[in-house]
Tab-separated table of C-alpha atoms in Angstrom:
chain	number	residue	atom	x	y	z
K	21	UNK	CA	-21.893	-70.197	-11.652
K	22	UNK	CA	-19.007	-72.799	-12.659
K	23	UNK	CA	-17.238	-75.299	-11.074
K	24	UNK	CA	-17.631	-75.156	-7.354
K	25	UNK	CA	-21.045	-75.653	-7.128
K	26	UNK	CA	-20.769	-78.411	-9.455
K	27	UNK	CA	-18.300	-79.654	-7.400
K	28	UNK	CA	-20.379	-79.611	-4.142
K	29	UNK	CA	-22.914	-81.324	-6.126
K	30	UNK	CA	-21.173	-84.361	-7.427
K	31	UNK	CA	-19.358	-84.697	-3.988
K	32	UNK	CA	-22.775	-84.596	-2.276
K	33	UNK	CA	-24.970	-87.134	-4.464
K	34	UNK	CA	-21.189	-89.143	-3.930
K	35	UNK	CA	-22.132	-89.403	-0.213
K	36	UNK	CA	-25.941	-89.635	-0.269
K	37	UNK	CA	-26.095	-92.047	-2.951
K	38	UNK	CA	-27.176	-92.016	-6.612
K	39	UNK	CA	-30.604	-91.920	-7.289
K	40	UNK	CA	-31.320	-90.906	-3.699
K	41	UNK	CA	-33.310	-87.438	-4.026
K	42	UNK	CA	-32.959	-87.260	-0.061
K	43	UNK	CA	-29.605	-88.747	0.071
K	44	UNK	CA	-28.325	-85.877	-2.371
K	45	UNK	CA	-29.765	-83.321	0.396
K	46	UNK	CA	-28.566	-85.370	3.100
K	47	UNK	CA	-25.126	-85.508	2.091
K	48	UNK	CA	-25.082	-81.732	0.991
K	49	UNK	CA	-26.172	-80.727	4.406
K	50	UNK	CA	-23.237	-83.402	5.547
K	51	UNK	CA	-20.447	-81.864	3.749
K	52	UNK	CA	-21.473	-78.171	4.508
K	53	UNK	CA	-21.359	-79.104	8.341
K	54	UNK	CA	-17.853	-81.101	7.749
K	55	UNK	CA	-16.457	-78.044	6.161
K	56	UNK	CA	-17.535	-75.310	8.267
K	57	UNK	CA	-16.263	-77.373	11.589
K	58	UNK	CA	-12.971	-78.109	9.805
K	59	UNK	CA	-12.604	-74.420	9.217
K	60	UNK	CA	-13.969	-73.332	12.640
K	61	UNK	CA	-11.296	-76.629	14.210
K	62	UNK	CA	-7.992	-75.957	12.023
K	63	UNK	CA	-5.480	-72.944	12.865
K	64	UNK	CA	-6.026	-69.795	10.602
K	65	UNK	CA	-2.461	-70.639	9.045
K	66	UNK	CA	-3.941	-74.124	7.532
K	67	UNK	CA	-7.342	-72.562	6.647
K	68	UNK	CA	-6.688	-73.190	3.003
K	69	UNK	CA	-5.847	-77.231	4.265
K	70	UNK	CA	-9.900	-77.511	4.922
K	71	UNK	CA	-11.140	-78.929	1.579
K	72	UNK	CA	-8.453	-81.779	2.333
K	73	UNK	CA	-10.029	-83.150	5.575
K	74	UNK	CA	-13.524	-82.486	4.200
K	75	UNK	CA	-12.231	-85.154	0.768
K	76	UNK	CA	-10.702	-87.094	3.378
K	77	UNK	CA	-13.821	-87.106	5.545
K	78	UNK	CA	-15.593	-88.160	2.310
K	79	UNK	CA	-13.414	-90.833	1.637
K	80	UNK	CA	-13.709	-92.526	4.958
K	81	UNK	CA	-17.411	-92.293	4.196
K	82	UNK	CA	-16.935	-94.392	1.232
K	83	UNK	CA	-15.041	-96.698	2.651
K	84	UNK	CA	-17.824	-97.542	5.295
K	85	UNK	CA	-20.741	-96.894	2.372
K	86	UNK	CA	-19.657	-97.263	-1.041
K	87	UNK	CA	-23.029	-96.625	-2.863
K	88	UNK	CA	-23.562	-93.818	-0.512
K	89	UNK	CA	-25.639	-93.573	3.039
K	90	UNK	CA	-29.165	-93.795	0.981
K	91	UNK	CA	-28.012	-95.329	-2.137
K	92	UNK	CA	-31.291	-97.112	-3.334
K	93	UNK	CA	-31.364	-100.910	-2.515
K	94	UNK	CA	-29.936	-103.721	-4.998
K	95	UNK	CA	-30.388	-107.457	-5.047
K	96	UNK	CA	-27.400	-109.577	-5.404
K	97	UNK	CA	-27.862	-109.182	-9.266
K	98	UNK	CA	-27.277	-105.546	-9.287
K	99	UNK	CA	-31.196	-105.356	-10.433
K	100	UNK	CA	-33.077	-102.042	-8.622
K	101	UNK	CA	-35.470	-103.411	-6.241
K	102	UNK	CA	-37.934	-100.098	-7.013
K	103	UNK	CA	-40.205	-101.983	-9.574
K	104	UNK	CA	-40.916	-105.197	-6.665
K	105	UNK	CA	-41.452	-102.969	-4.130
K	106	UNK	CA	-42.501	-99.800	-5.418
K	107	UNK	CA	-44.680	-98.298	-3.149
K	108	UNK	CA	-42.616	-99.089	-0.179
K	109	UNK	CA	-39.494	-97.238	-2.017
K	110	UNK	CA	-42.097	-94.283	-2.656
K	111	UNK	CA	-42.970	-93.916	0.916
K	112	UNK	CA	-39.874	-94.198	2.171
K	113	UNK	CA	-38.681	-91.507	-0.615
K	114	UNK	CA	-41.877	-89.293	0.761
K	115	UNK	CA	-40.534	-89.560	4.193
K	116	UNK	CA	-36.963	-89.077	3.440
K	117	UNK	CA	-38.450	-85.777	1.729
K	118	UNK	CA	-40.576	-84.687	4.299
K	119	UNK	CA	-37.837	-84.954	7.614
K	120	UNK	CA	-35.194	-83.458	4.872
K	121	UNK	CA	-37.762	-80.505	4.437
K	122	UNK	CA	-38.559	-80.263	8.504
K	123	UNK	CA	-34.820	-80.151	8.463
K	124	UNK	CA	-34.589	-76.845	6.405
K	125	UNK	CA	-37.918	-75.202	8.275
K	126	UNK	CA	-35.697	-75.996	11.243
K	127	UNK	CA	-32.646	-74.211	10.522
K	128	UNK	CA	-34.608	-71.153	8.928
K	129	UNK	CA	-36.554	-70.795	11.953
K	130	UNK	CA	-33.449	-71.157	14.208
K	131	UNK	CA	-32.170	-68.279	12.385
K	132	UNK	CA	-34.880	-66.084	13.183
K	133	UNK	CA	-34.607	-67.058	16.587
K	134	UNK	CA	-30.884	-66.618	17.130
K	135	UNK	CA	-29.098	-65.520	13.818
K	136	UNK	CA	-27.466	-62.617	12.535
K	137	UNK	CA	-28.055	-60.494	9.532
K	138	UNK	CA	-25.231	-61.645	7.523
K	139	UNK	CA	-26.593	-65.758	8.050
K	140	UNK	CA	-29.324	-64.967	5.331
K	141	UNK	CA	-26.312	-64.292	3.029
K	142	UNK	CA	-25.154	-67.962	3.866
K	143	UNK	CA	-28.781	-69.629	3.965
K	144	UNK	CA	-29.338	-67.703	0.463
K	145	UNK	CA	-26.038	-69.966	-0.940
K	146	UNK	CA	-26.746	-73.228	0.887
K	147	UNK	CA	-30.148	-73.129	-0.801
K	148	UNK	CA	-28.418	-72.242	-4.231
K	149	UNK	CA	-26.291	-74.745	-4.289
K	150	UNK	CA	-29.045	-77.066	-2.924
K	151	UNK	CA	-30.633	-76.683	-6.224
K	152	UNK	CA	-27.467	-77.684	-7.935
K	153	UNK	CA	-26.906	-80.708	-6.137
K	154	UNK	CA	-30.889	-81.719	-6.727
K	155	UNK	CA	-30.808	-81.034	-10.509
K	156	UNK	CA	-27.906	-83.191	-10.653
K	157	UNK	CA	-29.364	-85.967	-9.212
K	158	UNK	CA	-31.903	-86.180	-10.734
K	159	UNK	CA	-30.268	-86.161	-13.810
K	160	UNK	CA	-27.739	-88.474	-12.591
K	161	UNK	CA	-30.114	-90.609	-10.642
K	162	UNK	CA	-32.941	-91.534	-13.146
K	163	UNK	CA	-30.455	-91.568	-16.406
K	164	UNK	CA	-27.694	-93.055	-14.307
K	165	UNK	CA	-25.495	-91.337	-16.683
K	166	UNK	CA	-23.447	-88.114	-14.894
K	167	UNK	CA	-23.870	-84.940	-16.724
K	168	UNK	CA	-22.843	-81.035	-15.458
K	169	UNK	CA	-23.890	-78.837	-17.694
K	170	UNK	CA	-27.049	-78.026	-15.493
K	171	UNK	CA	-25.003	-75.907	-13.503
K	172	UNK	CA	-24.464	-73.795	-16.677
K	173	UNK	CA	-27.890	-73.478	-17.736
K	174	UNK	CA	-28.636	-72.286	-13.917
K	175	UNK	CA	-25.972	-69.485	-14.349
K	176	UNK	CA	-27.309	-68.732	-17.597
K	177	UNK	CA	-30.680	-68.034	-16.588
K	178	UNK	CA	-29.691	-66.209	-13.834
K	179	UNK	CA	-27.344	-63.687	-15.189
K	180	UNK	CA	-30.153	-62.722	-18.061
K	181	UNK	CA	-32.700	-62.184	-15.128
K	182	UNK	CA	-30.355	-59.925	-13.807
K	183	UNK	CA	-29.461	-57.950	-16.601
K	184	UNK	CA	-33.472	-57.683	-17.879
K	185	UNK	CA	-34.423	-57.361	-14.354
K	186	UNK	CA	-31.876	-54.426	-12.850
K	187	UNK	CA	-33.032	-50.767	-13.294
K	188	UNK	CA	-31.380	-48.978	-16.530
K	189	UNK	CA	-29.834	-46.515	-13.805
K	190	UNK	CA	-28.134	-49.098	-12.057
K	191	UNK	CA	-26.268	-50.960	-15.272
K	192	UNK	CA	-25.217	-47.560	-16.865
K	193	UNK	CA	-22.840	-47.288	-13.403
K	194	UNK	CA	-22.088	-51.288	-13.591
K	195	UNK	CA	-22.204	-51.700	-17.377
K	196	UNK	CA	-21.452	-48.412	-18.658
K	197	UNK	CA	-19.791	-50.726	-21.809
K	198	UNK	CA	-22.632	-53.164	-22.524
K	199	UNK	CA	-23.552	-53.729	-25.854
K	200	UNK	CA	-26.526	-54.108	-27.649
K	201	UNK	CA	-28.297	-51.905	-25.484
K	202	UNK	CA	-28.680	-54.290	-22.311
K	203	UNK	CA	-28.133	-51.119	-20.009
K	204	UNK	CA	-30.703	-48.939	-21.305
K	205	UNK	CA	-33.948	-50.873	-20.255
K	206	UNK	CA	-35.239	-52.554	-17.606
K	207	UNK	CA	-38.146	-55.557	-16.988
K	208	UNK	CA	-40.468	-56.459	-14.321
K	209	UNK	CA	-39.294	-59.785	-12.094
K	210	UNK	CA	-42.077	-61.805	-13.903
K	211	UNK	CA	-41.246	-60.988	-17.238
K	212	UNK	CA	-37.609	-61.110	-16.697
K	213	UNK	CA	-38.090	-64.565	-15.279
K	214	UNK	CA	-40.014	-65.876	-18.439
K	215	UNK	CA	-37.244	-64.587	-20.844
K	216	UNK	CA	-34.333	-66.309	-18.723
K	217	UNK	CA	-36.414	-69.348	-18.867
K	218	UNK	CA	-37.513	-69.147	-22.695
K	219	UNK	CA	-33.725	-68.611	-23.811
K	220	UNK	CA	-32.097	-70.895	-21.248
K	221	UNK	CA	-34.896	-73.656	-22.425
K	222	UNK	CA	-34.179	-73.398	-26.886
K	223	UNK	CA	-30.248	-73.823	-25.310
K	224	UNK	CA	-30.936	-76.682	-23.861
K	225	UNK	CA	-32.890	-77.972	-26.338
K	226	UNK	CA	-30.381	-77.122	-28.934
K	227	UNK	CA	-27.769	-78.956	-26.917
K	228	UNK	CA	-29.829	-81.251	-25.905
K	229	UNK	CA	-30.355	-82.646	-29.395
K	230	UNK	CA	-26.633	-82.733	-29.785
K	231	UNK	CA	-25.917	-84.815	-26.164
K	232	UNK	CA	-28.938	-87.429	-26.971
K	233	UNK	CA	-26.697	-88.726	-29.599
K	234	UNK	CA	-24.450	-89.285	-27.117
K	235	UNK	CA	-23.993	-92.398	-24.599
K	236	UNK	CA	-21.818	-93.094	-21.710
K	237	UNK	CA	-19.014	-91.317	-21.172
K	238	UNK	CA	-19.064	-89.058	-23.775
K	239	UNK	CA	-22.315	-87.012	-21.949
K	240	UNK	CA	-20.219	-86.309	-18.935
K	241	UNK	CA	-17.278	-84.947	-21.569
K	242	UNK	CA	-19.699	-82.910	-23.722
K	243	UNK	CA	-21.211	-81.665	-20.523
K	244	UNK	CA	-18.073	-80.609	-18.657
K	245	UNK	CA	-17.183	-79.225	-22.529
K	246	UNK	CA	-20.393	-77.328	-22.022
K	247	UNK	CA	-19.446	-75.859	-18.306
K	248	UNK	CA	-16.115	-74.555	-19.449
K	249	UNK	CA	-17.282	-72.632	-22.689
K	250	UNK	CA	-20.199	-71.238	-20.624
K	251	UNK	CA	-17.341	-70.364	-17.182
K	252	UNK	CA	-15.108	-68.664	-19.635
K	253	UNK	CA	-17.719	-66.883	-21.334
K	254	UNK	CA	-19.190	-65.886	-17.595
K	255	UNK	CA	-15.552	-64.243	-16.894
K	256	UNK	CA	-14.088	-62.867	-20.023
K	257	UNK	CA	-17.493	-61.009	-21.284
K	258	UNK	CA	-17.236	-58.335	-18.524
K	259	UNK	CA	-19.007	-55.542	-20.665
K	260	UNK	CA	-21.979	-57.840	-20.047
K	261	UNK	CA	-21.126	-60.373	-17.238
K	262	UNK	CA	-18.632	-58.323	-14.847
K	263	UNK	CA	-16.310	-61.551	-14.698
K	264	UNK	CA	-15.251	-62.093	-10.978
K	265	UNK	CA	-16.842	-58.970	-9.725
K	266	UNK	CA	-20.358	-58.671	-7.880
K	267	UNK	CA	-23.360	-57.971	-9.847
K	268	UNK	CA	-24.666	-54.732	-8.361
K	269	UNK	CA	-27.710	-53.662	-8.280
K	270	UNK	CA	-30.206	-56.228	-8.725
K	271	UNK	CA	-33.578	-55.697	-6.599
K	272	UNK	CA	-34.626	-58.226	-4.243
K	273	UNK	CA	-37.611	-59.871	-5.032
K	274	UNK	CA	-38.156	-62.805	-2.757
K	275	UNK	CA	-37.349	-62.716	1.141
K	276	UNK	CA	-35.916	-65.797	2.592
K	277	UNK	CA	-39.493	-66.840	3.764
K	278	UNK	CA	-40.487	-67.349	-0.197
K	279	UNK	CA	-36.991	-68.962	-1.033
K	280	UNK	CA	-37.516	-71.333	1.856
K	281	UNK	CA	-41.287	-72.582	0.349
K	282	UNK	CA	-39.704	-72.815	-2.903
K	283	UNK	CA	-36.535	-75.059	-1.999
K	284	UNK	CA	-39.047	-77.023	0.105
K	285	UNK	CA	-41.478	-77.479	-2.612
């Protein structure tokens, strides 16, 4: 967890529009589709040239829609029009969340029709990063202040699931150096779960009393702060955290049928 998904994220509530729940998911889906045709269109040689026409792709977007595709409507005063015509917005926002969702059901189910082993892999990381780009706009959208640092609390719980969660066999061969005894036990998925999400919630509260103090400009610095403390702690600890290399041997608990209910939900 660091910087690219955050990246994706800001990119894609950039193109769906701020404080546009489906717009977020819209333009996510949009700029994984722009990127995998640029990579499928361009030559091998000017693979790495992709991310370039995806930005530029982006920017032409802007041009055409500046607040994003389903940026929320604005009088001429810059006032939100949600509070005169609430219930409208919140049908429309139900909607919007509903074909978004028949979206997803869609692709999983044309996987199971037609897909290969190997596209669970790539559903499992467009649904990850579909996460990030919802938790940062809703952030983003309702405090209309930008913030990243959700994208380290994310890795954090994840990585102390893993290590609670991965049999004591398994982490003596992939962290024969960890301290404190982390590769000598192991948890059950539902206890694992609830530590990762009582230590990952007393550090955000902790920093959470430091950023409320904060307005403006300086939450985005004291979150992106945040994000490269916890990325250089994610690859320099690799007793604990294995840096750039894979995290073996954590069980699977959920099968893409359960992920899918849970990103829809």
């Amino acid at each position: 967890m660091g910087f690219d998904p955050v990246l994706v994220a800001f990119v894609a509530c950039v193109i769906g529009g701020f404080g546009s729940l489906p717009g977020a998911v819209l333009g996510g889906f949009l700029l994984g589709v722009a990127e995998v045709t640029m990579l499928i269109i361009l030559p091998q040689s000017a693979g790495g040239l992709a991310s370039a026409a995806v930005f530029s792709l982006v920017a032409l977007v802007l041009i055409w829609r500046p607040d994003g595709i389903l940026s929320p409507a604005r009088d001429k005063g810059g006032q939100d029009l949600m509070m005169a015509y609430f219930n409208s917005d919140q049908r429309k926002g139900l909607m919007g969340s509903a074909l978004l969702s028949l979206m997803i059901l869609a692709i999983v189910g044309a996987y199971y029709i037609w897909g290969e082993t190997y596209h669970a892999r790539i559903l499992y990381a467009t649904f990850v990063n579909l996460l990030v780009v919802m938790g940062l706009q809703v952030f983003t959208g309702n405090a209309n202040i930008t913030g990243f640092s959700h994208a380290a609390f994310m890795g954090i719980a994840a990585y102390i699931a893993a290590i609670c969660v991965t049999p004591a066999a398994m982490k003596l061969i992939s962290l024969p150096d960890a301290p404190w005894g982390l590769n000598a036990f192991e948890l059950s998925a539902l206890v694992s779960a609830t530590i990762a999400l009582v230590i990952t919630g007393l550090m955000g509260l902790a920093t959470g009393l430091i950023i409320v103090r904060l307005s403006g400009v300086g939450v985005t610095i004291t979150s992106i702060a945040l994000l490269v403390i916890v990325h250089s702690i994610f690859l320099h600890r690799t007793d604990i955290l294995k840096g750039n290399q894979a995290f073996i041997g954590i069980p699977k608990i959920f099968d893409l049928p359960h992920i899918t209910g849970l990103v829809v939900l």
